[in-house]
Tab-separated table of C-alpha atoms in Angstrom:
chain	number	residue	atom	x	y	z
A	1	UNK	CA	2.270	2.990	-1.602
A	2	UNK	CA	3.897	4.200	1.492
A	3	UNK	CA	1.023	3.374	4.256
A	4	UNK	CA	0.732	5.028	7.016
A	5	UNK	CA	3.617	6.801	7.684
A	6	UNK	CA	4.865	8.399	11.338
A	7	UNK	CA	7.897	10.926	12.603
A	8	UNK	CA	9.672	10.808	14.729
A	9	UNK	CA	10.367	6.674	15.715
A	10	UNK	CA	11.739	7.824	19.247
A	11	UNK	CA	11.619	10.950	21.020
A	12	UNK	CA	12.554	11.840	24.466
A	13	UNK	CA	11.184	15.019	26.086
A	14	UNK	CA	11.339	16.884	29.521
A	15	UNK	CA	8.220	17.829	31.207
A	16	UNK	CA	6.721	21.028	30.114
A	17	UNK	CA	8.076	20.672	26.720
A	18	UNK	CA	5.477	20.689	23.323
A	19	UNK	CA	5.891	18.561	20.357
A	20	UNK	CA	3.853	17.160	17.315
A	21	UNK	CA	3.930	13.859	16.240
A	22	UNK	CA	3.439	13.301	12.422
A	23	UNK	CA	1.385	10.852	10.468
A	24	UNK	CA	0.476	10.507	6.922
A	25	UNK	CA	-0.960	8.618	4.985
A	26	UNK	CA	-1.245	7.626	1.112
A	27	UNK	CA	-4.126	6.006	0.577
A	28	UNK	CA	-6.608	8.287	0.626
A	29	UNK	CA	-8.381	7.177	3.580
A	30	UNK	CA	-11.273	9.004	5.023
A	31	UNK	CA	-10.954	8.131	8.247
A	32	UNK	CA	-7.700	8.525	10.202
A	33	UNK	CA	-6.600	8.331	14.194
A	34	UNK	CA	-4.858	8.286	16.928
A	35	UNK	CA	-4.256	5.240	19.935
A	36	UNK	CA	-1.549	5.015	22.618
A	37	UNK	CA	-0.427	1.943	23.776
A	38	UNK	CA	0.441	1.232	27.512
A	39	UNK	CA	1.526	-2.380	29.078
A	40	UNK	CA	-1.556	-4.160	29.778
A	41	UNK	CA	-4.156	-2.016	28.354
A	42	UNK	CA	-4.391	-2.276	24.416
A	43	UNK	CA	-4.349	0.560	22.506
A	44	UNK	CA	-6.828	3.973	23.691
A	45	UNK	CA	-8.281	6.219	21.388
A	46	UNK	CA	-7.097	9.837	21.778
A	47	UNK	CA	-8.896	11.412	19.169
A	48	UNK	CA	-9.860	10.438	15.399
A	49	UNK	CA	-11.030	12.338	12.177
A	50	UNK	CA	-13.611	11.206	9.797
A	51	UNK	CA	-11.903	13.858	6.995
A	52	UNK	CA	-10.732	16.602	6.289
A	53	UNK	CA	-11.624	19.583	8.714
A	54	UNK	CA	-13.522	17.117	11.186
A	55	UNK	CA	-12.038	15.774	14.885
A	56	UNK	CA	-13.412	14.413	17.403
A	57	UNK	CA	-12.233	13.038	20.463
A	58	UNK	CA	-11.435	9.422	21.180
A	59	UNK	CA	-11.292	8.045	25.092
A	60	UNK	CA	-8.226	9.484	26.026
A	61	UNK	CA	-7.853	12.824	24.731
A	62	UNK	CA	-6.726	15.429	27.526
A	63	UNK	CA	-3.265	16.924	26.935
A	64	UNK	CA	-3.263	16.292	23.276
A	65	UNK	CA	-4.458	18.616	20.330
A	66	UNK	CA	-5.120	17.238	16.088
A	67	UNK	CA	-5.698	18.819	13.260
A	68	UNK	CA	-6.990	17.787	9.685
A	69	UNK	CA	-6.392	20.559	6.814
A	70	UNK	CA	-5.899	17.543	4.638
A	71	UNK	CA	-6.853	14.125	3.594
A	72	UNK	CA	-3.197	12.558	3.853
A	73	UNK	CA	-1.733	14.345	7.308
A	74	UNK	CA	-2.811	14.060	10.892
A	75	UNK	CA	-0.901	15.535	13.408
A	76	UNK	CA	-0.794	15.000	17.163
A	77	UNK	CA	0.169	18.067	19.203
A	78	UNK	CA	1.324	17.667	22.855
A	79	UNK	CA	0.906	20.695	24.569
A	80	UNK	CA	2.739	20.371	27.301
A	81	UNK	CA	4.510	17.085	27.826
A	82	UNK	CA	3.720	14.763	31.258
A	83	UNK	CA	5.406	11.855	32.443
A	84	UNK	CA	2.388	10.139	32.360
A	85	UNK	CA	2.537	10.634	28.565
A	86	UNK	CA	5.138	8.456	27.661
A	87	UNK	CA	3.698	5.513	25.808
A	88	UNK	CA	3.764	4.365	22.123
A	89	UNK	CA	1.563	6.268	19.662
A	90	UNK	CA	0.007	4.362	16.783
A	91	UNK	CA	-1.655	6.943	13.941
A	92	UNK	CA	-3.930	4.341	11.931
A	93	UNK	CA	-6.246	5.496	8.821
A	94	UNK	CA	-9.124	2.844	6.888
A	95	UNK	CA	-11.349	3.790	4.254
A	96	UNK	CA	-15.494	4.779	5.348
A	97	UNK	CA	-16.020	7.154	7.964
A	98	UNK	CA	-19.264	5.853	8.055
A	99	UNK	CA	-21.506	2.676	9.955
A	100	UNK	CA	-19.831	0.101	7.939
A	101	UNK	CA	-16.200	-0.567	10.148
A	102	UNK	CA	-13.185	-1.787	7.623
A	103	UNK	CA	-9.635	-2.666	9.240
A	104	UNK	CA	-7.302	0.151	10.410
A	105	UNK	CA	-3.828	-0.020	8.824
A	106	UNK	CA	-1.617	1.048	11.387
A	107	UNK	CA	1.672	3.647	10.757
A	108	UNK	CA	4.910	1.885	12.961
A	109	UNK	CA	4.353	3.820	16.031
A	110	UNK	CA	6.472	6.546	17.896
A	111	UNK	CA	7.758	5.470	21.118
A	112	UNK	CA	7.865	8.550	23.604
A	113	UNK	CA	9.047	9.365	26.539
A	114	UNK	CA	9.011	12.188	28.620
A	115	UNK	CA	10.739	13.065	32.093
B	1	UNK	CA	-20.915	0.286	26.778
B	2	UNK	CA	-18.793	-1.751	24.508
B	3	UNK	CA	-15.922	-3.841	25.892
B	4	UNK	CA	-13.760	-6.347	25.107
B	5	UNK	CA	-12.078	-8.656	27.522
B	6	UNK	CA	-8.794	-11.051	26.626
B	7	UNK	CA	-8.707	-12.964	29.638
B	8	UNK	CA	-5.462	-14.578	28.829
B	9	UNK	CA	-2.636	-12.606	29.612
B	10	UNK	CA	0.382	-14.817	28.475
B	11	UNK	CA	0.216	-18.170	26.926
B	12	UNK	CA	3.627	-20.279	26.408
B	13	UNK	CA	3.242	-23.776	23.733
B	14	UNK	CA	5.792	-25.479	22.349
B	15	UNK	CA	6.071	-25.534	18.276
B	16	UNK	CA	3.293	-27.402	16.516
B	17	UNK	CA	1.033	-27.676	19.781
B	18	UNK	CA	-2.821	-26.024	18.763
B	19	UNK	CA	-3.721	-22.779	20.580
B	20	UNK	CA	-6.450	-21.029	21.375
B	21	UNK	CA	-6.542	-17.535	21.822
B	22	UNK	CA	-9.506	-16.212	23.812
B	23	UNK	CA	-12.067	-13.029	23.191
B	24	UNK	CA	-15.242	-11.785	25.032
B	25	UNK	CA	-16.903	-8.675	23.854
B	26	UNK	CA	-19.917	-6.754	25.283
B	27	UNK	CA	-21.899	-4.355	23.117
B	28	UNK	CA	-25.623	-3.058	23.406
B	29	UNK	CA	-25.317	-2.271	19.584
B	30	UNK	CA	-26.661	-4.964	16.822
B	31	UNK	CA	-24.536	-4.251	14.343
B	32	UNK	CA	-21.168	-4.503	14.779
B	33	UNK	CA	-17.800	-5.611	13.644
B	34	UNK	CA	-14.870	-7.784	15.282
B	35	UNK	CA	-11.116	-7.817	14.261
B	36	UNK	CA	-7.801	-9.221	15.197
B	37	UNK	CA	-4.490	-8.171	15.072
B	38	UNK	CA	-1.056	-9.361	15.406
B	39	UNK	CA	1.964	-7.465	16.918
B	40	UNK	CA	5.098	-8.933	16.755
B	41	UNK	CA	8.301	-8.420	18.356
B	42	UNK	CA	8.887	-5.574	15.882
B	43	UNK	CA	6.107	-3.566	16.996
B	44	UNK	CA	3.849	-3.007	13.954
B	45	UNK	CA	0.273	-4.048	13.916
B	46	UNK	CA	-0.774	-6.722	11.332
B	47	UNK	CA	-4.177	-7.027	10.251
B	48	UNK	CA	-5.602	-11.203	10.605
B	49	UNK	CA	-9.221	-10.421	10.422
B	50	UNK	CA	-12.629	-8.864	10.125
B	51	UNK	CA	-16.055	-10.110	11.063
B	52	UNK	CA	-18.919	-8.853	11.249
B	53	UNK	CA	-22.110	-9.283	13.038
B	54	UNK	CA	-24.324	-10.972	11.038
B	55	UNK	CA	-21.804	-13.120	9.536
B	56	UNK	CA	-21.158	-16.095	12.013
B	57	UNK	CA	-19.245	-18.369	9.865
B	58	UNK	CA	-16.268	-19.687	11.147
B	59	UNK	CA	-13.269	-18.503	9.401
B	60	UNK	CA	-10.031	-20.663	8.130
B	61	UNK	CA	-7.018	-19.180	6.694
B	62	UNK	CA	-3.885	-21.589	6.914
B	63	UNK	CA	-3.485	-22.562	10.171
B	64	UNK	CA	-5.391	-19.779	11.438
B	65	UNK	CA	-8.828	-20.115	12.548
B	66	UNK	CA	-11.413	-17.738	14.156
B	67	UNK	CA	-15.168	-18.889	16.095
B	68	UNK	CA	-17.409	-16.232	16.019
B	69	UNK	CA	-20.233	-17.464	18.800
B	70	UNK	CA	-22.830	-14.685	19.263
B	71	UNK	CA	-24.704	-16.219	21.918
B	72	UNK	CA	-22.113	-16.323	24.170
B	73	UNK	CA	-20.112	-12.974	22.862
B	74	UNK	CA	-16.737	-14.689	21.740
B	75	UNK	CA	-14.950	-14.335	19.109
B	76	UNK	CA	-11.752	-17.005	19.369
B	77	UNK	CA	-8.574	-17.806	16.942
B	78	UNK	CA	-6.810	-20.758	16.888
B	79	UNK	CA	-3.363	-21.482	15.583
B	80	UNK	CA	-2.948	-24.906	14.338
B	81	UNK	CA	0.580	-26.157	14.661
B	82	UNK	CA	2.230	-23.256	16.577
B	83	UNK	CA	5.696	-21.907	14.953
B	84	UNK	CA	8.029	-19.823	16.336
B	85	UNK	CA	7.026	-16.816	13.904
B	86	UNK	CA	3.513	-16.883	15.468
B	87	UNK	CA	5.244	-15.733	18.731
B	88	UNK	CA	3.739	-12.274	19.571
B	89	UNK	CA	1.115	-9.983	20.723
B	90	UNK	CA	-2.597	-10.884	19.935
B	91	UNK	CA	-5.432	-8.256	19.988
B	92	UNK	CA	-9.256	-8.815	19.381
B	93	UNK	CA	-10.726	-5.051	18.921
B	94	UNK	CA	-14.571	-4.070	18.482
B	95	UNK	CA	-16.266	-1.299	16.561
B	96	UNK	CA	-19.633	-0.597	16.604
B	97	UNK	CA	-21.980	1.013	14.068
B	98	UNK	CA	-22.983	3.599	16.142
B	99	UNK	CA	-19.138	4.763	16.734
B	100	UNK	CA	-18.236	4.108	12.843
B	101	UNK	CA	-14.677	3.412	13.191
B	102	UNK	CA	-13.583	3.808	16.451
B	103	UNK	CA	-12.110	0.959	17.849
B	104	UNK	CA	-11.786	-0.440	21.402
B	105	UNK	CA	-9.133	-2.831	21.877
B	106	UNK	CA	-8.559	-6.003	24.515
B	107	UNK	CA	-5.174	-5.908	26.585
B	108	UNK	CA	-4.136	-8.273	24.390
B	109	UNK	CA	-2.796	-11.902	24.754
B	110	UNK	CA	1.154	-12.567	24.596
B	111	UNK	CA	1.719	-15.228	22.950
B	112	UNK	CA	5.366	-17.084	22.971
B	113	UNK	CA	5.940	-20.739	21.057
B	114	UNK	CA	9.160	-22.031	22.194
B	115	UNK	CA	11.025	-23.984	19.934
């Protein structure tokens, strides 16, 4: 087993510019989402899906699009790339999507910046 | 609202001194579920633990150690006999039933054992 898997590690963008950060995962996990982490303030939800063809939206979600077509992928779009954007992104999947919480394995993060 | 405070931004020991990592959490919900995590230097988030709410037994697991105290909200890990390896970022995170998975994380405690 793989994990949770993420592309790109690093990534530098200018403002303005779009990109989608990849995450997959091989353990056939329901549930599967999104964090960014900035100094000081944990990680923040940016949006989450509880399977295939369902997203919803986490605490942080403006400027940032997700998909789910299938089980293993979740993709984070950035529409159009702000300073205030640069962080490090965490994808994370765990099995249930419903009332009963299980640990989050987390992918190794992309660390973005954009200026 | 749910919440979780980590009052302790930075803590420095020296090897084999005990430490106590602090947690708070505020939730309206009655069934919920408490974790911690461990980032170290490498940036990747390691699973320590999951409680949930109406399971307050302590918890040992080497010379880790977590207090679950309902009445006053905590949820606390010790390391006995602090190493060098345990030197890293600590985060307590809350989900509750009502929200499924989502997680909200503390700030998270830095933790550095000096040799």
């Amino acid at each position: 087993n793989a994990g949770v898997t993420q592309t790109p590690k690093f990534q530098v963008l200018k403002t303005g510019q779009s990109m989608t950060l990849q995450c997959a995962q091989d353990m056939n996990h329901e549930y599967m989402s999104w964090y960014r982490q900035d100094p000081g303030m944990g990680l923040r939800l940016i949006h989450y899906s509880v399977g295939a063809g369902i997203t919803d939206q986490g605490e942080v979600p403006n400027g940032y699009n997700v998909s789910r077509s299938t089980t293993e992928d979740f993709p984070l779009r950035l529409l159009s790339a702000a300073p205030s954007q640069t962080s490090v992104y965490f994808c994370a999947s765990s099995y249930g999507a419903g009332q009963r919480s299980y640990e989050q394995y987390f992918g190794p993060g992309t660390r973005l910046t954009v200026t | 609202a749910q919440k979780v405070t980590q009052a302790q931004t930075e803590i420095s020991v020296v090897e084999k001194e005990d430490v106590t990592l602090d947690c708070v959490y505020e939730t309206r919900d009655t069934t919920y579920y408490l974790f911690w995590y461990k980032q170290p230097p490498s940036g990747e988030l390691v699973f320590l633990i999951r409680r949930n709410s109406f399971d307050e037994q302590n918890e040992i697991s080497g010379r880790y150690s977590w207090n679950f105290q309902k009445s006053t909200s905590s949820f606390n890990f010790t390391i006995t006999a602090s190493q060098v390896v345990d030197s890293a970022v600590y985060f307590c995170a809350l989900s509750e039933a009502e929200y499924g998975q989502n997680f909200v994380f503390g700030p998270g405690t830095r933790l550095s054992v000096l040799p």
